[in-house]
Short mmCIF file of C-alpha atoms in Angstrom, two decimals:
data_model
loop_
_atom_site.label_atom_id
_atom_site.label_comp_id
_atom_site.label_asym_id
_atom_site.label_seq_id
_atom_site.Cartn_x
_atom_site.Cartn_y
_atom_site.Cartn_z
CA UNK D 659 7.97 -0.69 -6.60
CA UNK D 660 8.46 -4.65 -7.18
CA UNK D 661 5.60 -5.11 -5.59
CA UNK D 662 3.66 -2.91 -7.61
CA UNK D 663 5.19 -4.04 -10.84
CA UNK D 664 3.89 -8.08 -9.90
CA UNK D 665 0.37 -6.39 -9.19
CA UNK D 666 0.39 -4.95 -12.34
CA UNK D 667 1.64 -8.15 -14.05
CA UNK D 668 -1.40 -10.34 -12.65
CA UNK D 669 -4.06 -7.50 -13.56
CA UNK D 670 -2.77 -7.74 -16.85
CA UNK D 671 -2.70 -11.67 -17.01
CA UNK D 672 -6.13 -11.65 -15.29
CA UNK D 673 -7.69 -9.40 -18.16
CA UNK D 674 -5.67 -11.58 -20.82
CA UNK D 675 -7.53 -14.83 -19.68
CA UNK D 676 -10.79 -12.99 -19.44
CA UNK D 677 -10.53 -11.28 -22.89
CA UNK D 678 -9.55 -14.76 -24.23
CA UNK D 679 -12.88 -16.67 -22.51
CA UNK D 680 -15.04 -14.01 -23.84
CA UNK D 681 -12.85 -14.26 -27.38
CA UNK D 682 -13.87 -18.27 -26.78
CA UNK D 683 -16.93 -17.76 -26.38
CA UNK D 684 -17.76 -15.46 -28.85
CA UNK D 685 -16.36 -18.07 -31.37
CA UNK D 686 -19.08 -20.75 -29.92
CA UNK D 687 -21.75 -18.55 -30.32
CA UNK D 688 -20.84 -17.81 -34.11
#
C-alpha cells in the first residue's frame, strides 16, 4: 500500500513538472 501511495506521489509530481514546462512554454510562445 506504501508503496503504491509513493508511486502515485511521483506520477503526480512527474505530470506537475510536465504541465508546468508546457505552461512555460506556452508563455514563450505568446
Amino acid at each position: 500500500m506504501i508503496l503504491f501511495i509513493t508511486d502515485q506521489s511521483k506520477l503526480r509530481d512527474k505530470l506537475a513538472s510536465l504541465a508546468i514546462k508546457d505552461i512555460v512554454t506556452d508563455s514563450k510562445l505568446l
